[in-house]
Short mmCIF file of C-alpha atoms and ligand atoms in Angstrom, two decimals:
data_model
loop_
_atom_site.label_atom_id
_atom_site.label_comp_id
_atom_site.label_asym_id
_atom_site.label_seq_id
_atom_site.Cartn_x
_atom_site.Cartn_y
_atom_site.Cartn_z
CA UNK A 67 0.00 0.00 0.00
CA UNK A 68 1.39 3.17 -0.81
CA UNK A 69 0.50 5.65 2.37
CA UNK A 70 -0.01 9.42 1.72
CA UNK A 71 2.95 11.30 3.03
CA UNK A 72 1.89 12.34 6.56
CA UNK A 73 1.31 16.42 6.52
CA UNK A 74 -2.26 16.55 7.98
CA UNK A 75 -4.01 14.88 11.24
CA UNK A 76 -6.90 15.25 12.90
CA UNK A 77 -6.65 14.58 16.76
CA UNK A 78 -10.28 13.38 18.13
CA UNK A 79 -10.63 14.44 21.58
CA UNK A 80 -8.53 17.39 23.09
CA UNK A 81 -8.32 16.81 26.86
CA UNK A 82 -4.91 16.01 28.89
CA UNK A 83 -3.80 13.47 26.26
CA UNK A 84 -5.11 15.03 23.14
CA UNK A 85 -4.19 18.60 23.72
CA UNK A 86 -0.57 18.09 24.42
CA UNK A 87 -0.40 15.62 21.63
CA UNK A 88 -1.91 18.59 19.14
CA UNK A 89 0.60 20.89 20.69
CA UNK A 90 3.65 19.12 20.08
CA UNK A 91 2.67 17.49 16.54
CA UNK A 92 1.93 21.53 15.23
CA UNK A 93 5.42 22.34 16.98
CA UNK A 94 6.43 20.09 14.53
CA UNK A 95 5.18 20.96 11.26
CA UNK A 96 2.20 19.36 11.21
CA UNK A 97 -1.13 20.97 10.12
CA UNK A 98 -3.54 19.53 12.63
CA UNK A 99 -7.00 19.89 13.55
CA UNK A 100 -7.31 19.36 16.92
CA UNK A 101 -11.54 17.75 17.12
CA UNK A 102 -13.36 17.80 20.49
CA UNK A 103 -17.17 17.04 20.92
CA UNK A 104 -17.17 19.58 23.66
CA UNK A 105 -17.48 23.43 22.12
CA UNK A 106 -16.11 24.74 24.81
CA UNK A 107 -12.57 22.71 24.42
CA UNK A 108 -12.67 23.99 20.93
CA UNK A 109 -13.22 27.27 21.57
CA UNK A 110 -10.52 27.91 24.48
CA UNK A 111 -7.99 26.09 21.41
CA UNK A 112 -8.87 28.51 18.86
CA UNK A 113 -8.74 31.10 21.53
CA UNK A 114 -5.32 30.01 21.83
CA UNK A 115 -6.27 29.89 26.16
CA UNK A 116 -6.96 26.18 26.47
CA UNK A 117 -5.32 24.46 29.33
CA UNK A 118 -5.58 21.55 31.50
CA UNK A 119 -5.28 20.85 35.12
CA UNK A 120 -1.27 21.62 34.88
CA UNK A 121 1.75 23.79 36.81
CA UNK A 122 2.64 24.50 33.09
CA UNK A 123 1.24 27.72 31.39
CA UNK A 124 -0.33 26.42 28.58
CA UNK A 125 -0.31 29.46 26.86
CA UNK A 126 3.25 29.95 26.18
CA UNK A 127 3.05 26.56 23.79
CA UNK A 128 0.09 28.57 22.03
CA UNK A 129 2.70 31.79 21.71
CA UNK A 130 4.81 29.58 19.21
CA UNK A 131 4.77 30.56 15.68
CA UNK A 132 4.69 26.68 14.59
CA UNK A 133 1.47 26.22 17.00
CA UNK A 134 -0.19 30.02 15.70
CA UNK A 135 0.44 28.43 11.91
CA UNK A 136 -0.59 24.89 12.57
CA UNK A 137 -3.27 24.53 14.83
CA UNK A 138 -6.49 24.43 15.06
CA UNK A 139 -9.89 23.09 16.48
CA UNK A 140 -13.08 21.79 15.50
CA UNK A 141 -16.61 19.84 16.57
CA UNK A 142 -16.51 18.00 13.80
CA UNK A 143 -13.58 15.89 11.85
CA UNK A 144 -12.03 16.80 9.16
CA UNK A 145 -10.06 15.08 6.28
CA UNK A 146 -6.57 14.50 7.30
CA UNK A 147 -3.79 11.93 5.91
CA UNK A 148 -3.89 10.41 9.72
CA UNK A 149 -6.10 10.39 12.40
CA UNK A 150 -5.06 9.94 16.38
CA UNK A 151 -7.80 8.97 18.68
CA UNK A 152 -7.54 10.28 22.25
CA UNK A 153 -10.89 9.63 23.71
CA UNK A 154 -11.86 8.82 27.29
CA UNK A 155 -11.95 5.18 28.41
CA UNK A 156 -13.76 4.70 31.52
CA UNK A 157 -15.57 2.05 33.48
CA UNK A 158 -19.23 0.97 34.09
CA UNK A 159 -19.21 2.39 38.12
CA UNK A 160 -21.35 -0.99 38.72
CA UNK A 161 -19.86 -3.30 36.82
CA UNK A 162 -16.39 -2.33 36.31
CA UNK A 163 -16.53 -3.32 32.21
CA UNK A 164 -14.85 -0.75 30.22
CA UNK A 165 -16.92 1.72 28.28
CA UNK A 166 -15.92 1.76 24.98
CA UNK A 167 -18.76 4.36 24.17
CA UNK A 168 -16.19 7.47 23.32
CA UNK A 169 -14.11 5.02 21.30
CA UNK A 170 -16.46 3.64 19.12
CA UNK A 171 -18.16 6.96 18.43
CA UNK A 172 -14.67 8.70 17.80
CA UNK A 173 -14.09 5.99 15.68
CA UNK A 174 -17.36 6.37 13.51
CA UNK A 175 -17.35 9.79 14.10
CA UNK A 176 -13.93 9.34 11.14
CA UNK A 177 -15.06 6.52 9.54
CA UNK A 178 -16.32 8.27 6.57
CA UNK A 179 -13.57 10.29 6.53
CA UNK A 180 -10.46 7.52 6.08
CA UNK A 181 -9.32 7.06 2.61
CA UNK A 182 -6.76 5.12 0.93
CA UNK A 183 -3.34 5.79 2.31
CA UNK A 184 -4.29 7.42 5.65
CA UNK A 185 -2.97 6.01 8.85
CA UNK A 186 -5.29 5.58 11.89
CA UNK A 187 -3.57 5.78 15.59
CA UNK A 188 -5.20 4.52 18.67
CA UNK A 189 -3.67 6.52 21.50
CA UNK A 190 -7.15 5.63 23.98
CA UNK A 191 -6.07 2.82 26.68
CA UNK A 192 -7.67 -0.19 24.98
CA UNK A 193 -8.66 -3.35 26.75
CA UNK A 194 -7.09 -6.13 24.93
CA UNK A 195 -7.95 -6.84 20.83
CA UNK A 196 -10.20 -3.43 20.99
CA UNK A 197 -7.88 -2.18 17.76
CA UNK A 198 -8.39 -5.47 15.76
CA UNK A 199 -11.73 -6.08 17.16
CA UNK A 200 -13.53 -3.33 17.81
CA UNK A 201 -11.80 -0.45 16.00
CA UNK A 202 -10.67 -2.01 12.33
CA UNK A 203 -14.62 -4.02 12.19
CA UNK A 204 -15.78 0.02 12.24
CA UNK A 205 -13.86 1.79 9.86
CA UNK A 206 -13.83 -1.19 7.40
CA UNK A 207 -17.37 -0.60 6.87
CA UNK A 208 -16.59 2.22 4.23
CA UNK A 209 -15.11 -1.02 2.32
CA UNK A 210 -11.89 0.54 3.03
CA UNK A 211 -9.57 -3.15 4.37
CA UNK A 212 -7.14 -2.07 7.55
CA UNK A 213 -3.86 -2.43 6.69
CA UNK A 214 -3.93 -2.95 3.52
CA UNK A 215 -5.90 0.06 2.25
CA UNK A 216 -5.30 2.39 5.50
CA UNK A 217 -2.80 1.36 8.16
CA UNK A 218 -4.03 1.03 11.83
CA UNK A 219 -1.86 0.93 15.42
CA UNK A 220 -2.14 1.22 18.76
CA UNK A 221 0.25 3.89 20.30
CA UNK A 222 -0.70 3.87 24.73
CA UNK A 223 0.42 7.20 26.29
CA UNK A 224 2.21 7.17 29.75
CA UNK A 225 2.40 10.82 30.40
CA UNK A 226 2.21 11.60 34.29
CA UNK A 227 -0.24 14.44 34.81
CA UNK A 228 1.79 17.43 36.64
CA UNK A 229 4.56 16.80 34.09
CA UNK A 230 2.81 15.74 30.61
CA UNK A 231 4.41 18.38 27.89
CA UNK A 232 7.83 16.96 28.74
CA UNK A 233 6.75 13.18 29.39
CA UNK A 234 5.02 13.32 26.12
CA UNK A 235 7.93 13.78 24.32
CA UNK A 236 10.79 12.24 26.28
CA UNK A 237 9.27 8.83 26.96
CA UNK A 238 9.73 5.83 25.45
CA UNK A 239 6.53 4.77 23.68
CA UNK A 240 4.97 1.44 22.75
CA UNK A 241 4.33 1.53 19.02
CA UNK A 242 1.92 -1.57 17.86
CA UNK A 243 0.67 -1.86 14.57
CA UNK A 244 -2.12 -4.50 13.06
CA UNK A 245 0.72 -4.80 10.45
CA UNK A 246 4.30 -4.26 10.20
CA UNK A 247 3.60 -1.52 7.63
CA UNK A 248 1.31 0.21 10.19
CA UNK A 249 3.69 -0.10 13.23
CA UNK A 250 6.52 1.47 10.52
CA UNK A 251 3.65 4.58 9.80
CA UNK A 252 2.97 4.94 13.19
CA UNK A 253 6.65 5.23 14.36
CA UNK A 254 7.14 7.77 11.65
CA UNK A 255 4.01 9.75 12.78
CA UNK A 256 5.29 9.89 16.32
CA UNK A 257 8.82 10.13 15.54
CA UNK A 258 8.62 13.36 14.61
CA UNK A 259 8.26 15.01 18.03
CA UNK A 260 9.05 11.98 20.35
CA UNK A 261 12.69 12.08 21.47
CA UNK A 262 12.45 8.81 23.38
CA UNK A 263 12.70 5.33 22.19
CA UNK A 264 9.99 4.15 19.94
CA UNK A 265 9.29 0.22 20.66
CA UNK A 266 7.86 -1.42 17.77
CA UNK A 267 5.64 -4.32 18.29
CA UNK A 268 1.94 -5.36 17.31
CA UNK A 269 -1.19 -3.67 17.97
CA UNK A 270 -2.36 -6.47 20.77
CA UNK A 271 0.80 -6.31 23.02
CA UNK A 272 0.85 -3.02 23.06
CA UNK A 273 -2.67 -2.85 24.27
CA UNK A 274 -1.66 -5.44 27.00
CA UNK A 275 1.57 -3.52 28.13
CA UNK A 276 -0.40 -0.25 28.60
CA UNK A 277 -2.39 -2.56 30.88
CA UNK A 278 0.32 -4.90 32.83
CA UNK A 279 1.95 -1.06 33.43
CA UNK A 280 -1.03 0.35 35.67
CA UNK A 281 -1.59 -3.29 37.32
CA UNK A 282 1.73 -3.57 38.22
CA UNK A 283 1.44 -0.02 40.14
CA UNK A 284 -1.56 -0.90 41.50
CA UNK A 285 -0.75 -4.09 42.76
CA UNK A 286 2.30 -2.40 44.53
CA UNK A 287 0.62 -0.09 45.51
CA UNK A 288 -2.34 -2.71 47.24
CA UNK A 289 0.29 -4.58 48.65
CA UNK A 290 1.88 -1.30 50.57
CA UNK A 291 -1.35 -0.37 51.86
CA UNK A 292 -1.76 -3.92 52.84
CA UNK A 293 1.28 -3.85 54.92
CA UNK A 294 0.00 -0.53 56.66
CA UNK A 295 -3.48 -2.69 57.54
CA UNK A 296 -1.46 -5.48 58.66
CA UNK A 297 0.68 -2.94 61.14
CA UNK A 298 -2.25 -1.19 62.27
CA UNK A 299 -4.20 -4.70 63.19
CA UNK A 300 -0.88 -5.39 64.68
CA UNK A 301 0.19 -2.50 66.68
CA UNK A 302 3.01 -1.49 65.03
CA UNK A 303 4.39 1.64 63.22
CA UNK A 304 3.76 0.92 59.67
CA UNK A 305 6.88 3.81 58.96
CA UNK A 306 9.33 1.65 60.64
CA UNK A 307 8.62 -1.60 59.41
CA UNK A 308 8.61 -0.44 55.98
CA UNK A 309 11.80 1.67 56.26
CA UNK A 310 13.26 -1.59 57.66
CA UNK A 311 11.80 -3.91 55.19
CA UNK A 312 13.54 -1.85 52.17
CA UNK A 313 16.95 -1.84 54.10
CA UNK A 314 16.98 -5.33 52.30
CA UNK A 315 18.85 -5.31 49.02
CA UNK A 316 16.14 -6.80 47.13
CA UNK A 317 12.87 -5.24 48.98
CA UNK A 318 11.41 -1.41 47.83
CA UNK A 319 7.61 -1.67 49.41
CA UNK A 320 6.10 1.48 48.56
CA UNK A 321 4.44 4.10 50.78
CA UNK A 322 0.72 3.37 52.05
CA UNK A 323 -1.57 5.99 51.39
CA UNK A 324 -5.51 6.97 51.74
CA UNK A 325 -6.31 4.99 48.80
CA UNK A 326 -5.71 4.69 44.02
CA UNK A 327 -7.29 7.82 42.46
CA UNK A 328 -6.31 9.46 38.70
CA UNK A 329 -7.50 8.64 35.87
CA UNK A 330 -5.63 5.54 34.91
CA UNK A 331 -4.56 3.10 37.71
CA UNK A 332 -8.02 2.79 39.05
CA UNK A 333 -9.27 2.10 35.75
CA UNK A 334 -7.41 0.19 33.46
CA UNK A 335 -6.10 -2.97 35.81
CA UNK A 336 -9.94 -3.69 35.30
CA UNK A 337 -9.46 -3.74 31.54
CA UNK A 338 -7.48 -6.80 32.09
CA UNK A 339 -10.08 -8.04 34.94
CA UNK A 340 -12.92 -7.80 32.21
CA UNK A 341 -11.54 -9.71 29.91
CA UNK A 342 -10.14 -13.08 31.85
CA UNK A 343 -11.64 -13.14 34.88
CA UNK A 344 -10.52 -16.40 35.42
CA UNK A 345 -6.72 -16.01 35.50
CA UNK A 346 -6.52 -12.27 37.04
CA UNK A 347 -7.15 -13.09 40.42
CA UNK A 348 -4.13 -10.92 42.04
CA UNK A 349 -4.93 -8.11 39.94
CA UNK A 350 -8.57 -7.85 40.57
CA UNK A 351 -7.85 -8.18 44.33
CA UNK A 352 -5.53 -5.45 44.28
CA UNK A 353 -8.00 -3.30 42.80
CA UNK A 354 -10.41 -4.33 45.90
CA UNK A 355 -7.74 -3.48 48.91
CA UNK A 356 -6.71 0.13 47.34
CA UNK A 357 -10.62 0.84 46.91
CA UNK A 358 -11.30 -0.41 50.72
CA UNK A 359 -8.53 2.31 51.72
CA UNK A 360 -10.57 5.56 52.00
CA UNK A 361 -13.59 3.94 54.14
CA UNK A 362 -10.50 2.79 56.56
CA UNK A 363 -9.50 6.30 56.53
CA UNK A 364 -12.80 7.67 57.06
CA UNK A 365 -12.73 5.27 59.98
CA UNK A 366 -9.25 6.01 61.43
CA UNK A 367 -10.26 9.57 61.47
CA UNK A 368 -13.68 9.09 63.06
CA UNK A 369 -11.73 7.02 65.87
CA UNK A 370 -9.48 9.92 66.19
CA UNK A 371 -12.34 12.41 67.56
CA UNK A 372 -14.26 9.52 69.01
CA UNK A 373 -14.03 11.17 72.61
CA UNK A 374 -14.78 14.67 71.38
CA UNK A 375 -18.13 16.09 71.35
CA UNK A 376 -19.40 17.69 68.29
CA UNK A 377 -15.70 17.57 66.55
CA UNK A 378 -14.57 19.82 63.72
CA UNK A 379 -12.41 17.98 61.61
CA UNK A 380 -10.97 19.54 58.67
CA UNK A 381 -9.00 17.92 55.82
CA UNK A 382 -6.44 18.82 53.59
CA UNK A 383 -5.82 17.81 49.99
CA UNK A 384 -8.41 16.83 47.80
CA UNK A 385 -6.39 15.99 44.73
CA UNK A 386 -5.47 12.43 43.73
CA UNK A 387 -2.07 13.12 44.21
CA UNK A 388 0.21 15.85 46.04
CA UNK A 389 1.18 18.36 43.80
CA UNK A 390 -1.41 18.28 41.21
CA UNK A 391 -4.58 20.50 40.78
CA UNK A 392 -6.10 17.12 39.21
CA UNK A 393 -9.52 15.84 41.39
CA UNK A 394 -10.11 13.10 39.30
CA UNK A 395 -11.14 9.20 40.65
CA UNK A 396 -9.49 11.27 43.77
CA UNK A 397 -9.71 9.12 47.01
CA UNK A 398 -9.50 12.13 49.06
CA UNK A 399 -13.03 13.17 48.21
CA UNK A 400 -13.87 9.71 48.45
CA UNK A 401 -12.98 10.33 52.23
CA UNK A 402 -14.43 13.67 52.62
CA UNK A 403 -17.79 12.46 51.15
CA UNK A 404 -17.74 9.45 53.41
CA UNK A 405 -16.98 11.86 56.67
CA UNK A 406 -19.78 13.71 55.88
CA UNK A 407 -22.05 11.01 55.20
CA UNK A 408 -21.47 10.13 59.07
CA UNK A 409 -23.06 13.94 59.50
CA UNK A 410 -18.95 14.84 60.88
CA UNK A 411 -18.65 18.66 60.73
CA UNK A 412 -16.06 18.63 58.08
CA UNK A 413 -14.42 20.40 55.59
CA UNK A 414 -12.02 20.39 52.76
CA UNK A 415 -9.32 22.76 51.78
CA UNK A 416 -6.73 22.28 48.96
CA UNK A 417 -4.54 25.30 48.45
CA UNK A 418 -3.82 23.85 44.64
CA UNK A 419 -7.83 23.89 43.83
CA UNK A 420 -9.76 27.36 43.64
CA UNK A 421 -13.21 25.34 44.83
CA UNK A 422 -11.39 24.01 48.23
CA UNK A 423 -9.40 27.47 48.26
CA UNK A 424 -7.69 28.67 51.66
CA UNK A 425 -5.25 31.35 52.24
CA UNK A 426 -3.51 28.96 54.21
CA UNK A 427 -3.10 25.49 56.91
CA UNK A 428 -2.89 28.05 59.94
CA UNK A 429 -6.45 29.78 58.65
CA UNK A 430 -8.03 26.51 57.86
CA UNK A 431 -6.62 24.90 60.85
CA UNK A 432 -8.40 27.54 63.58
CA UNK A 433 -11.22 25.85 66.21
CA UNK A 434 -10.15 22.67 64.37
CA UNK A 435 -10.26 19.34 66.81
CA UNK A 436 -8.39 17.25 63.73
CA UNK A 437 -6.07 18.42 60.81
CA UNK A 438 -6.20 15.40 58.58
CA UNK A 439 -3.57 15.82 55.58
CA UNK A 440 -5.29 13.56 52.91
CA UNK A 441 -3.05 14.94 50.42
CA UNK A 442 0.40 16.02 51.54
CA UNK A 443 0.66 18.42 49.03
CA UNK A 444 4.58 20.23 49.57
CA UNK A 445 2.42 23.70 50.11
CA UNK A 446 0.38 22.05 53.16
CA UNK A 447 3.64 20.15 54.39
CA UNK A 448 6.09 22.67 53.95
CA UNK A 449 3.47 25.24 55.86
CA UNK A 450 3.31 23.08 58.71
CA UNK A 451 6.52 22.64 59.20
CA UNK A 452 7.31 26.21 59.56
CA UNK A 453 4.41 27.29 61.43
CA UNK A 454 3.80 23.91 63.35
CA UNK A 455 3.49 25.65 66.69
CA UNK A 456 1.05 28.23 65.02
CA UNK A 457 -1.14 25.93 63.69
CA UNK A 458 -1.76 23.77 66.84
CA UNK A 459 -2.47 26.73 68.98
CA UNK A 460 -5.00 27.65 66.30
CA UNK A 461 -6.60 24.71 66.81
CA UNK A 462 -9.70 23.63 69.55
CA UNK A 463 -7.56 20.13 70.28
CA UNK A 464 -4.20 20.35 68.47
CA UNK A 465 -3.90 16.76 66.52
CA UNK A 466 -2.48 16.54 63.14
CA UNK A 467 -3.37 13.06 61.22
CA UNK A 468 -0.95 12.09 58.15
CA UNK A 469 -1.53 8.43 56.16
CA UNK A 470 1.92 7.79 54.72
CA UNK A 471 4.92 7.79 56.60
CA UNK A 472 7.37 10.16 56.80
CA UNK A 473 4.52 13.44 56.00
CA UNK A 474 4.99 14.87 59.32
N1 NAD B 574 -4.66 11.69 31.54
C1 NAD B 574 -3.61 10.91 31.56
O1 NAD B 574 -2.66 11.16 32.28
C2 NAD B 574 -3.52 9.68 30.68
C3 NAD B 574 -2.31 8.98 30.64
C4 NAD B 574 -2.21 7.87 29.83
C5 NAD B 574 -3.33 7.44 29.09
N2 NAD B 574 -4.51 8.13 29.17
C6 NAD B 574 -5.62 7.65 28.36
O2 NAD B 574 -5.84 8.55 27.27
C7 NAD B 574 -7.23 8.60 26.93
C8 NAD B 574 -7.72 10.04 26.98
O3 NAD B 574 -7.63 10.48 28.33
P1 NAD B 574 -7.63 12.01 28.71
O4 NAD B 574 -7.06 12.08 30.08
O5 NAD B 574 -7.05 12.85 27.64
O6 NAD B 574 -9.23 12.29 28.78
P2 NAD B 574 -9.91 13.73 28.92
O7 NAD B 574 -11.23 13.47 29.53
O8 NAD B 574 -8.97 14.71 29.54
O9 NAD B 574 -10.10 14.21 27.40
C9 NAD B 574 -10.84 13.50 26.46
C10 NAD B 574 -11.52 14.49 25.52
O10 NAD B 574 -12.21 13.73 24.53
C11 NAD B 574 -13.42 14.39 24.23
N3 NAD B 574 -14.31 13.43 23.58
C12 NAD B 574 -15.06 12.46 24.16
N4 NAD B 574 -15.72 11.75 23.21
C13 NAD B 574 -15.35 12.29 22.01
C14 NAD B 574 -15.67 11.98 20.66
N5 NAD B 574 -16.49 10.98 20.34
N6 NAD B 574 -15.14 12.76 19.68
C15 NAD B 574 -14.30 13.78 19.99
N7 NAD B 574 -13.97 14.11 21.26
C16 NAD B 574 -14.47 13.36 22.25
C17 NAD B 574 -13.89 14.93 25.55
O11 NAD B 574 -14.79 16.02 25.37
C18 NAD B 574 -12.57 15.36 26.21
O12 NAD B 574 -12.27 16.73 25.96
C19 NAD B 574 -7.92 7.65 27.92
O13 NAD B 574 -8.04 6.38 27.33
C20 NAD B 574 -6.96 7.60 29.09
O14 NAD B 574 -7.10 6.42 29.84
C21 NAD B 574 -4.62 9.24 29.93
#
């Protein structure tokens, strides 16, 4: 098959993966059209004042003259010699099986669209066989035959929110085609703004490496906040065991915390759960300890004011992470939520997000029986370390709660 030289693409969907993806690839010469089904998306990209939930400022990657020249958004694809599908990929809340619903209508959404020559990226996290399976089946129906008349891979992202405009280009990246010819397209495609190394394989394994990633961090993760259950059943400090434990050469337990939140590691290990139930038994219970964590938060902290009578607690951090303005799948509202579903006087501050605004820990702290740092964000740490004996004096009962060792 001869495919088109690559001067055109249409990225569908323009949130944290799609956005920085149109950025770099009109850095690079590219005309793109960056497609979102939400108007306001577009709008803030032709506005040249889009941003997500970063530290960066967006808007200097909009001040480049490549960017001005190249880029630009619309509700509705256009032609384009490839096509990159960034669409969310959720889960049924009830039943855990992915939703495939922004996929498949991304995907017929171009179908009409694809011609001879054109190359078709999946950039989504896929539960395994969605390219062969799900995706070719749909844009074949224009008669069009995947890889042979348009070329078709699977290219996961693995850019860590807080840091994605650099990750995006300096990570290695997983580059599986449905075809050799594909995987060879797609590594062009990417090549030309991705500075780390491009790993060819086929479209399937690269779906399942995207996967094995997150369940690997989850798992670690589960087992970490296992270890903390263990100590507190046990009555012993879950810090110093686990500082011990990784004094051996070949130990490195990670830190407990208040639970899995983001948008990926909550998500995807049940991508592989989904589809063999049977022989994912470690995975799917991993998944179940780090979502028991918050409600044995919630309940640590109730314990804590047990003794006091009507008790103010307030929490800090509400992101799903420190140092990110990012609230999504975050287990610290999961806590919150759950405090105040016991009818706790509680409340949430988060000096990152303008909705849990405070001017600072000492303010939010005052007539407080509990500080609970959900989130040890280095703003909230740092603050109380400097102004520790501040803070408790502000406080009704001075007791400040952290969940992973080492916060305070
Ligand atoms: N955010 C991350 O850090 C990250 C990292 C690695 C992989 N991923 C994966 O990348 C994919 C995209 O995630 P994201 O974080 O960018 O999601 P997002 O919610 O930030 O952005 C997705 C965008 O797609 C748009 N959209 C939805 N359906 C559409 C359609 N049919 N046509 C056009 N636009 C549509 C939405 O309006 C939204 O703006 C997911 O599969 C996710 O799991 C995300």
């Amino acid at each position: 098959m001869q495919l088109r030289a690559i001067r055109s693409v249409a990225v569908i969907g323009a949130g944290y993966v799609g956005l920085p993806l149109s950025l770099h690839l009109a850095k690079a010469g590219l005309q793109v059209t960056a497609v979102d089904v939400d108007p306001t998306v577009v709008a803030e990209i032709n506005e040249r004042r889009a941003k997500v939930e970063e530290k960066e400022d967006f808007e200097k990657y909009f001040r480049d003259p490549d960017v001005q020249r190249n880029l630009r958004a619309s509700t509705t694809p256009v032609k384009a010699d490839a096509f990159i599908i960034a669409v969310p990929t959720p889960i049924y809340e009830d039943s855990k099986a992915p939703d495939l619903r922004a996929v498949t209508a991304a995907t017929e959404s171009i179908a009409p669209l694809v011609e001879r020559g054109n190359l078709v990226i999946v950039e989504s996290t896929i539960p395994p066989h969605t390219t062969e399976k799900i995706v070719a089946p749909i844009l074949e129906k224009s008669g069009l035959k995947a890889g042979t008349d348009f070329l078709l891979a699977h290219c996961p992202e693995r850019i860590l929110p807080g840091n994605i405009m650099a990750e995006a280009i300096y990570n290695a990246r997983i580059i599986g085609g449905i075809n050799e010819e594909s995987t060879r397209a797609a590594t062009a495609l990417m090549g030309t703004f991705v500075k780390g190394k491009l790993l060819a394989t086929n479209a399937r394994t690269a779906e399942f490496v995207k996967l094995i990633e997150n369940s690997y961090r989850d798992v670690n993760v589960a087992f970490a906040n296992q270890v903390a259950v263990l100590c507190d059943e046990l009555g012993i400090d879950t810090g110093e065991a686990i500082a011990l434990a990784n004094e051996h050469p070949r130990v490195d337990i990670l830190d407990p915390g208040i639970g899995v939140g983001g948008h990926c590691i909550p998500v995807d290990p049940w991508f592989l759960v989904h589809a063999c139930p049977e022989t994912s038994s470690l995975i799917r219970a991993a998944r179940v300890t780090n979502d028991s964590i918050p409600a044995r938060t919630a309940a640590k902290i109730l314990q804590a004011v047990a003794d006091v009578e009507h008790p103010r607690v307030v929490c800090l951090g509400a992101t799903y992470k420190p140092n990110v303005r990012d609230l999504r799948e975050s287990p610290a509202l999961h806590v919150f939520e759950l405090l105040r579903g016991e009818g706790l006087d509680v409340s949430l501050y988060d000096p990152l997000v303008s909705e849990y605004a405070c001017d600072s820990v000492l303010s939010a702290a005052r007539g407080a029986d509990l500080l609970a740092i959900l989130v040890p964000h280095d703003l909230i740490v740092t603050e109380i370390r400097y102004r520790r004996g501040a803070v408790l004096d502000a406080m009704r009962r001075p007791r400040i709660m952290a969940f992973s060792p080492g916060v305070i």
